[in-house]
Amino acid sequence: FTTEAGLYTASDQVVVLTPDNVDSVLVNSTAALVVEFYASWCGHCIAFSPVWKSLASDIKEWKPAVDVAAIDCANQDNGPICSRFGVRGYPTLKVLQLLYSTRFPRNVRGLRHKIINKMETHAEPWPPACPPLETASRAELDNFFETNSVGHLALLFETSNSYVGRELTLDLLQYENIAVRRVLSTEDGLVAKLNVTDFPSCYLYSPSGIFTRQLEARTFYTYALQRLPGVVRAGKPLPVTSDLAKNTTEDQLRPFNRSRVYMADLESTLHYSLRMELAAHPVIKGEALSALQRYISVLAKYFPGRPVVNNLLKSVDTWLKGEKDTELSYSSLRDALDNTAEVPNAALPKGVRWVGCQGSKPHFRRYPCGMWTLFHVLTVQAEEAADKDPQEVLQAMRSYIHSFFGCQACATHFENMAQESMSHVGTLSSAVLWLWSHHNHVNNRLAGALSEDPHFPKIQWPSPELCPSCHGVKNGEHTWNQEELLTFLRSHFSSEHLLSDYLE
Ligand code: FAD
């Protein structure tokens, strides 16, 4: 079984949190730690990762005061840490454990501002290594060189809603022989004395009372100030970026047949969903509890698994149906999943082994691929069983995704599609087709996105090679032949057609 590799390495200037370092990083750090909790399979996290890397590189000089970190909650070993911080959706940011939010700017500038806001407004002790960021007054500056032994003082004049002064202070944090002070445009005496007309603008103020003016943007100020005579970088050296440390974790793809469905993916999906994703919910109640009941119920009814797995799903379903409490602790569900003593020959393998859902890089495909595949299989199995309720599997999927799927933006998109048309599904075969066509909507939206595995491009599926008769042409336009499609889906996702290679 594999463990998942994440989206970042130390060479990205991002502290990669693991069970081995998390406590020492949190306890020993003199800095505010800005942590991204993500799941390596989540497309939105993949799309966001270049921004997070840029932020880490952009504010690397802030390290003694603000350090950028990340943890992959899809990695089984990290699950308990993510649960400890109450993380359920990805990506989630936390600063010093104060900010808990999946709502934050998706660009470097907005993120810098958010971090500064959080540092200034939080109630906990100020990070010891962080300089004060408040504004300077004329009185302070008049006798600045008498009370401070630095060679240079940079004054950043700006309006109160500007962040450049605070950013510059942090950019110069590790440099000696220079101080940066922020002066507001309302500080009339100083503004008049230096004849300041542009905000923001930066003035160098020296003991001899000579001012020089620089009028550019943050990066230019920073660059110029760091190179002033006598200014030296005294902080810890920046980590050396080595090509060797870059993401070289490209896995060898296991040989597999692209036109088949593998039981190993379905069992991996069950493991991840039941033991990792649900574990983020220590208490399950209300809407989430009924979502869990529906999910387990359709699994128990339709999962075309090995007898040991089916026995387990049935026993968990019976146990859940017998529970009369209005809330359930995840630990009791976990006990029911792991404690197979009462039901002989009942077990779900621990760990994941992706085969048809493996990606060419560790962050591609895997769990969301498994989730789609699982529900396609379940809709086809329900049709084969000729059960009465055409909505049962689709609604179970809808409520599971809504209550538990870690990629919250995916869940919102899916819910919007479900609201539009899911209730119109009136037969078991149209449930199979509904899921097929809406999965294709998602494929269409995601084609070309960063989360697309180049070895597995998002296509309108199935391809003409996989099902030639599913495709047709009418009046020069492509059409789907729904009858042929149904026949193909029934066979592709049927229990007889599932491959059991790579199982334990
Ligand atoms: P997947 O799309 O995961 O498909 C898995 C396999 O299913 C394919 O390899 C193919 O064999 C088969 N397949 C493909 N299309 C169909 C079809 N139409 N019918 C039947 N079988 C098919 N990611 C985002 O970035 N944004 C989102 O909004 C988003 N929403 C999602 C919503 C849900 C409910 C789920 C489960 C996932 C969502 N994802 C989203 C993830 C995304 O859809 C993919 O699962 C992920 O990018 C992995 O892609 P993949 O290449 O493995 O193929």
XYZ file of C-alpha atoms and ligand atoms in Angstrom:
557
model
C 0.000 0.000 0.000
C 1.231 3.454 -0.809
C 1.164 6.645 1.189
C 0.366 9.817 -0.693
C 3.084 12.346 -1.456
C 2.128 15.968 -1.118
C 2.161 19.069 -3.273
C 5.139 20.791 -1.585
C 8.722 20.115 -0.669
C 11.148 22.065 1.518
C 12.633 23.598 -1.611
C 9.388 25.545 -2.053
C 10.169 27.538 1.136
C 7.136 25.803 2.611
C 7.476 23.948 5.914
C 6.007 20.528 5.210
C 4.233 19.441 8.385
C 4.291 15.762 9.342
C 3.492 13.853 12.535
C 7.241 13.866 13.260
C 7.722 17.611 13.168
C 4.318 19.161 13.890
C 4.670 19.442 17.636
C 8.189 20.794 17.565
C 7.302 23.275 14.819
C 4.216 24.521 16.650
C 5.770 24.644 20.088
C 9.241 25.898 19.246
C 8.360 28.402 16.601
C 8.815 32.065 17.421
C 6.906 32.846 14.258
C 3.269 32.969 13.342
C 2.714 29.875 11.295
C 0.396 30.196 8.293
C -0.671 26.677 7.500
C -2.492 25.439 4.446
C -4.398 22.233 5.162
C -4.985 20.566 1.825
C -5.733 17.234 0.207
C -3.337 16.307 -2.566
C -6.179 14.855 -4.635
C -8.263 18.038 -4.478
C -8.241 19.947 -7.771
C -8.760 23.292 -6.040
C -5.723 22.636 -3.852
C -3.654 21.755 -6.912
C -4.823 24.957 -8.596
C -3.961 26.936 -5.451
C -0.511 25.376 -4.866
C 1.407 27.723 -7.242
C -0.050 30.681 -5.307
C 1.012 29.159 -1.998
C 4.531 28.540 -3.329
C 4.703 32.107 -4.661
C 3.543 33.459 -1.321
C 6.201 31.416 0.504
C 8.855 32.749 -1.803
C 7.440 36.288 -1.733
C 7.526 36.507 2.072
C 10.554 34.297 2.742
C 12.277 37.243 4.457
C 9.426 37.300 6.980
C 10.371 33.830 8.222
C 11.374 34.763 11.773
C 7.939 36.371 12.166
C 5.750 34.491 9.698
C 6.455 31.061 8.335
C 4.474 29.382 5.572
C 3.587 25.735 6.101
C 1.404 23.070 4.548
C 0.085 19.661 5.450
C -1.429 17.034 3.204
C -4.567 15.771 4.940
C -4.942 13.055 2.294
C -1.851 11.395 3.674
C -3.066 8.756 6.078
C -0.309 9.520 8.587
C -1.381 13.173 8.758
C -5.097 12.470 9.274
C -5.003 12.822 13.079
C -3.282 16.233 12.836
C -5.929 17.556 10.442
C -8.681 16.231 12.714
C -6.992 17.853 15.721
C -7.304 21.216 13.984
C -10.911 20.557 13.009
C -10.190 20.642 9.286
C -12.962 19.298 7.061
C -12.656 21.189 3.801
C -9.697 21.822 1.554
C -7.867 24.041 1.207
C -8.205 25.563 4.691
C -5.839 28.183 6.098
C -4.978 28.771 9.705
C -2.729 31.436 11.143
C -1.445 30.673 14.625
C -4.509 28.479 15.028
C -6.619 31.631 15.018
C -7.967 31.809 11.566
C -10.106 28.902 10.497
C -11.342 29.530 7.084
C -11.832 28.094 3.662
C -12.563 31.655 2.538
C -9.424 33.567 1.764
C -7.914 35.422 -1.171
C -6.482 33.220 -3.889
C -3.637 35.580 -4.796
C -0.319 36.400 -3.161
C -1.061 40.075 -2.496
C -4.427 39.354 -0.858
C -2.888 36.581 1.235
C -0.083 38.889 2.468
C -2.682 41.425 3.564
C -4.779 38.782 5.286
C -1.758 37.520 7.230
C -0.884 41.046 8.399
C -4.502 41.686 9.421
C -4.550 38.486 11.416
C -1.280 39.262 13.130
C -2.479 42.720 14.096
C -5.895 41.730 15.351
C -5.303 38.452 17.098
C -5.698 38.245 20.847
C -2.838 35.882 21.562
C 0.682 37.056 22.378
C 2.490 38.767 19.541
C 4.935 36.384 17.824
C 8.212 37.109 19.632
C 10.228 37.545 16.460
C 7.766 39.906 14.840
C 8.561 43.636 14.990
C 5.800 46.076 15.918
C 3.989 47.193 12.807
C 2.323 50.336 14.120
C 2.824 53.782 12.640
C 5.530 56.238 13.731
C 4.952 59.800 14.937
C 7.043 62.923 14.434
C 8.041 62.896 18.118
C 9.499 59.382 17.796
C 11.394 60.234 14.667
C 12.823 63.537 15.896
C 15.153 61.774 18.282
C 15.270 58.440 16.499
C 19.027 58.249 16.059
C 19.625 59.160 19.709
C 17.674 56.130 20.881
C 18.471 53.647 18.092
C 21.900 52.537 16.957
C 21.148 51.931 13.296
C 22.738 53.616 10.341
C 19.628 53.993 8.207
C 16.005 54.788 8.770
C 13.540 54.240 5.950
C 10.244 56.092 6.241
C 7.363 54.746 4.279
C 4.645 57.338 3.856
C 1.276 55.872 3.032
C -2.450 56.053 3.603
C -3.968 54.018 6.425
C -5.320 51.315 4.117
C -1.949 50.660 2.481
C 0.110 47.629 3.462
C 3.460 48.544 1.903
C 4.965 49.938 5.118
C 4.186 46.813 7.100
C 5.330 44.567 4.282
C 8.594 46.454 4.000
C 9.165 46.236 7.755
C 8.812 42.460 7.497
C 10.918 42.281 4.332
C 13.785 43.952 6.206
C 13.265 41.930 9.358
C 16.462 39.962 9.034
C 18.634 42.917 8.039
C 20.818 44.809 10.491
C 21.718 48.472 10.570
C 18.400 49.576 9.095
C 14.988 50.318 10.576
C 11.729 50.815 8.706
C 8.889 52.944 10.036
C 5.471 53.473 8.591
C 4.194 57.085 8.582
C 0.593 57.853 7.783
C -0.354 60.542 5.306
C -2.224 62.243 8.169
C 1.044 62.867 10.069
C 1.011 66.484 8.828
C 4.234 67.724 10.436
C 6.430 65.066 8.847
C 4.581 65.165 5.562
C 5.191 68.924 5.395
C 8.809 68.685 6.587
C 9.761 66.233 3.826
C 7.334 67.751 1.367
C 5.716 64.367 0.689
C 3.159 64.432 -2.093
C 2.847 60.763 -3.144
C 1.508 57.918 -1.068
C 3.040 55.428 -0.776
C 6.581 56.717 -1.108
C 9.786 55.891 0.680
C 12.313 58.318 2.168
C 15.718 57.547 3.576
C 16.354 59.579 6.677
C 19.927 59.713 7.952
C 21.476 61.052 11.185
C 22.878 63.999 9.287
C 19.337 64.917 8.353
C 19.704 64.262 4.635
C 16.715 62.686 2.907
C 16.662 60.831 -0.334
C 13.452 59.856 -1.967
C 12.592 56.658 -3.772
C 9.316 56.277 -5.520
C 8.580 52.798 -6.707
C 6.901 49.627 -5.556
C 7.510 47.326 -2.614
C 9.958 44.987 -4.318
C 12.120 47.905 -5.491
C 12.170 49.525 -2.044
C 13.063 46.182 -0.523
C 15.799 45.530 -3.020
C 17.303 49.010 -2.625
C 17.156 49.047 1.172
C 18.701 45.590 1.528
C 21.676 46.791 -0.482
C 22.420 50.061 1.328
C 25.997 50.435 2.567
C 26.464 48.786 5.957
C 23.177 46.867 5.794
C 23.752 43.135 6.307
C 21.497 40.149 6.457
C 21.970 38.696 9.901
C 19.100 36.254 10.063
C 19.295 32.583 9.388
C 20.450 31.786 5.872
C 17.759 31.091 3.330
C 17.407 27.414 2.579
C 19.354 26.368 -0.474
C 17.102 25.247 -3.256
C 18.425 22.047 -4.627
C 17.112 20.401 -7.710
C 17.484 17.110 -5.946
C 14.905 18.150 -3.371
C 12.321 19.047 -6.008
C 9.266 16.879 -6.515
C 10.871 13.830 -8.034
C 8.298 11.511 -6.583
C 6.836 10.570 -9.922
C 5.596 7.067 -9.405
C 6.059 4.289 -11.846
C 2.589 3.561 -13.169
C 1.432 0.051 -12.403
C 0.525 -1.748 -15.591
C -3.232 -1.738 -15.946
C -5.995 -1.923 -18.489
C -7.505 1.512 -19.135
C -10.753 0.070 -20.364
C -11.569 -1.783 -17.149
C -12.667 -1.060 -13.589
C -10.552 -2.389 -10.699
C -11.822 -3.591 -7.344
C -8.596 -2.239 -5.786
C -9.800 1.309 -6.601
C -13.218 0.690 -5.112
C -11.772 -0.726 -1.890
C -9.238 2.112 -1.702
C -12.098 4.579 -2.048
C -14.018 2.887 0.761
C -10.946 2.943 2.971
C -10.260 6.618 2.304
C -13.846 7.707 2.691
C -14.681 5.640 5.783
C -11.394 5.866 7.640
C -9.978 9.231 6.550
C -12.657 11.581 5.237
C -15.275 10.717 7.854
C -12.655 10.863 10.617
C -12.647 14.646 10.179
C -16.111 14.648 11.793
C -15.679 13.643 15.445
C -19.449 13.926 15.993
C -21.918 13.086 13.249
C -25.491 14.246 13.677
C -28.545 15.707 11.934
C -28.234 15.956 8.152
C -24.735 14.446 8.225
C -25.956 11.406 10.165
C -28.711 10.688 7.670
C -26.173 11.190 4.847
C -23.941 8.584 6.478
C -26.870 6.169 6.937
C -27.887 6.475 3.285
C -24.318 6.007 2.123
C -23.697 2.900 4.212
C -27.117 1.571 3.271
C -26.467 1.752 -0.496
C -22.998 0.298 0.013
C -24.443 -2.599 1.983
C -27.087 -3.194 -0.677
C -25.149 -2.731 -3.887
C -21.385 -2.830 -3.363
C -20.289 -5.783 -5.508
C -17.403 -6.610 -3.233
C -15.511 -9.557 -1.930
C -17.443 -11.457 0.756
C -15.219 -10.089 3.562
C -15.945 -6.496 2.537
C -19.659 -7.096 1.957
C -19.983 -8.745 5.355
C -18.396 -5.737 6.961
C -20.619 -3.231 5.126
C -23.731 -5.209 6.051
C -22.740 -5.440 9.694
C -21.992 -1.676 9.878
C -25.328 -0.976 8.190
C -27.222 -3.167 10.658
C -25.424 -1.528 13.571
C -26.164 1.985 12.251
C -29.834 1.202 11.669
C -30.089 -0.095 15.230
C -28.523 3.050 16.736
C -31.240 5.143 18.313
C -29.063 8.079 19.393
C -29.444 11.330 17.486
C -25.704 11.681 17.259
C -22.831 9.354 16.616
C -19.193 9.686 17.481
C -16.781 8.885 14.687
C -14.819 6.695 17.095
C -17.813 4.364 17.501
C -18.125 4.095 13.712
C -14.410 3.404 13.526
C -14.802 0.669 16.140
C -17.612 -0.844 14.108
C -15.426 -0.734 10.992
C -12.339 -2.173 12.627
C -13.818 -4.517 15.173
C -14.637 -7.478 13.053
C -14.638 -9.960 15.951
C -18.428 -10.178 16.073
C -18.797 -10.804 12.361
C -16.462 -13.531 11.143
C -14.751 -12.910 7.821
C -15.576 -9.222 7.719
C -12.860 -6.704 6.985
C -11.902 -3.754 4.848
C -8.206 -3.545 3.929
C -6.396 -0.666 5.600
C -4.660 1.608 3.130
C -4.983 2.536 -0.509
C -3.727 0.917 -3.678
C -4.841 2.847 -6.746
C -4.749 1.015 -10.050
C -7.243 2.335 -12.641
C -7.280 5.574 -10.618
C -3.508 5.947 -10.237
C -2.023 9.170 -11.541
C 1.244 9.963 -13.271
C 2.107 12.157 -10.251
C 1.116 11.512 -6.646
C -1.381 14.376 -6.556
C -3.306 13.376 -9.671
C -6.535 11.358 -9.741
C -6.843 8.767 -6.913
C -9.648 9.446 -4.438
C -12.035 11.637 -6.513
C -11.578 9.225 -9.418
C -12.461 6.396 -7.032
C -15.522 8.286 -5.779
C -16.946 8.739 -9.274
C -16.201 5.122 -10.148
C -17.811 3.854 -6.952
C -21.082 5.658 -7.627
C -21.180 4.675 -11.302
C -20.835 1.071 -10.127
C -23.572 1.559 -7.521
C -26.069 3.075 -9.985
C -25.465 0.153 -12.360
C -25.767 -2.411 -9.543
C -29.032 -0.839 -8.359
C -30.411 -1.074 -11.880
C -29.344 -4.711 -12.107
C -31.020 -5.438 -8.765
C -34.168 -3.810 -10.170
C -34.840 -2.084 -6.891
C -37.812 0.224 -6.665
C -36.315 3.622 -5.864
C -34.496 5.288 -8.792
C -33.377 8.148 -6.527
C -31.790 6.029 -3.806
C -28.172 5.863 -5.011
C -28.086 9.368 -6.500
C -29.470 10.945 -3.332
C -27.015 8.924 -1.227
C -24.179 10.274 -3.346
C -25.578 13.794 -3.196
C -25.838 13.839 0.571
C -22.451 12.177 1.111
C -20.742 14.707 -1.173
C -22.629 17.571 0.471
C -21.870 16.552 4.051
C -18.442 14.959 3.824
C -16.539 15.377 0.555
C -13.386 17.274 1.497
C -13.234 19.308 -1.712
C -15.897 21.807 -0.747
C -15.937 23.707 -4.015
C -16.516 20.364 -5.810
C -19.358 19.659 -3.402
C -20.961 23.035 -4.133
C -20.755 22.498 -7.893
C -22.210 19.031 -7.549
C -25.038 20.253 -5.319
C -25.918 22.932 -7.884
C -26.198 20.276 -10.593
C -28.240 18.028 -8.296
C -30.659 20.830 -7.437
C -31.229 21.519 -11.099
C -32.204 18.083 -12.293
C -31.599 15.138 -9.958
C -35.196 15.014 -8.734
C -36.425 14.553 -12.336
C -34.780 11.131 -12.523
C -37.632 8.643 -12.588
C -36.126 5.299 -13.581
C -33.092 3.254 -12.580
C -31.632 3.478 -16.074
C -32.012 7.254 -16.155
C -30.132 7.361 -12.826
C -27.225 5.593 -14.571
C -27.390 8.087 -17.417
C -27.804 11.115 -15.137
C -24.553 10.338 -13.382
C -22.767 9.641 -16.649
C -23.895 12.913 -18.249
C -23.185 15.059 -15.174
C -19.771 13.506 -14.772
C -19.167 14.581 -18.363
C -20.267 18.147 -17.471
C -17.589 18.162 -14.795
C -15.012 16.718 -17.235
C -15.846 19.482 -19.659
C -15.411 22.176 -17.017
C -12.103 20.754 -15.794
C -10.486 20.005 -19.160
C -7.165 21.842 -19.257
C -7.134 22.670 -15.508
C -3.955 22.280 -13.448
C -5.450 19.249 -11.745
C -5.756 17.395 -15.038
C -3.295 14.548 -15.295
C -1.639 14.993 -18.709
C -1.561 11.212 -19.050
C -5.330 11.052 -18.444
C -6.887 14.040 -20.215
C -10.460 14.948 -19.376
C -12.577 13.823 -22.279
C -16.242 13.387 -23.017
C -16.318 9.794 -21.932
C -16.444 7.020 -23.195
C -14.080 7.644 -26.082
C -14.958 6.318 -29.550
C -12.225 3.678 -29.072
C -13.858 2.452 -25.875
C -17.400 2.445 -27.214
C -17.654 3.079 -30.990
C -21.401 2.480 -31.095
C -22.071 5.053 -28.328
C -21.176 7.819 -30.786
C -23.169 9.029 -33.725
C -23.517 12.024 -36.040
C -26.752 13.848 -36.814
C -26.938 16.863 -39.111
C -23.186 17.077 -38.946
C -23.170 17.239 -35.111
C -21.954 14.651 -32.609
C -24.697 12.734 -30.804
C -24.728 10.118 -28.084
C -26.627 6.957 -28.764
C -28.346 6.523 -25.384
C -29.391 2.892 -25.876
C -25.857 1.865 -26.825
C -24.504 3.935 -23.980
C -26.703 2.206 -21.434
C -25.615 -1.174 -22.712
C -21.988 -0.088 -22.498
C -22.303 1.400 -18.956
C -24.138 -1.687 -17.692
C -21.328 -3.870 -18.899
C -18.398 -1.572 -18.025
C -19.515 -1.148 -14.387
C -20.968 -4.634 -13.901
C -19.737 -6.879 -11.113
C -18.675 -9.595 -13.597
C -16.466 -7.104 -15.392
C -14.580 -5.874 -12.315
C -10.903 -6.823 -12.214
C -9.481 -8.096 -8.958
C -5.750 -7.702 -9.714
C -3.647 -5.920 -7.088
C -5.944 -6.806 -4.222
C -4.111 -7.766 -1.007
P -12.430 11.305 -13.170
O -13.235 12.424 -13.708
O -12.276 11.241 -11.699
O -13.052 9.957 -13.677
C -12.649 8.710 -13.167
C -12.836 7.648 -14.214
O -14.230 7.502 -14.507
C -12.208 7.999 -15.547
O -10.877 7.588 -15.591
C -13.064 7.222 -16.531
O -12.642 5.862 -16.585
C -14.422 7.256 -15.900
N -15.267 8.325 -16.426
C -14.903 9.555 -16.887
N -15.985 10.245 -17.263
C -17.048 9.448 -17.022
C -18.449 9.598 -17.218
N -18.962 10.705 -17.744
N -19.242 8.582 -16.847
C -18.746 7.436 -16.351
N -17.433 7.242 -16.160
C -16.602 8.232 -16.489
N -12.522 18.638 -9.331
C -12.398 19.966 -9.515
O -11.279 20.446 -9.730
N -13.499 20.790 -9.469
C -14.743 20.303 -9.227
O -15.700 21.063 -9.167
C -14.886 18.924 -9.001
N -16.090 18.389 -8.702
C -16.181 17.063 -8.371
C -17.395 16.537 -7.952
C -17.502 15.204 -7.567
C -18.814 14.656 -7.099
C -16.351 14.372 -7.597
C -16.431 12.935 -7.151
C -15.133 14.881 -8.021
C -15.047 16.220 -8.403
N -13.835 16.774 -8.836
C -13.720 18.109 -9.064
C -12.689 15.890 -9.123
C -12.618 15.591 -10.631
O -13.914 15.392 -11.195
C -11.833 14.322 -10.923
O -12.364 13.266 -10.150
C -10.363 14.423 -10.627
O -9.812 15.536 -11.298
C -9.622 13.138 -11.093
O -9.810 13.015 -12.483
P -9.588 11.682 -13.302
O -8.717 11.986 -14.455
O -9.105 10.606 -12.410
O -11.026 11.303 -13.879
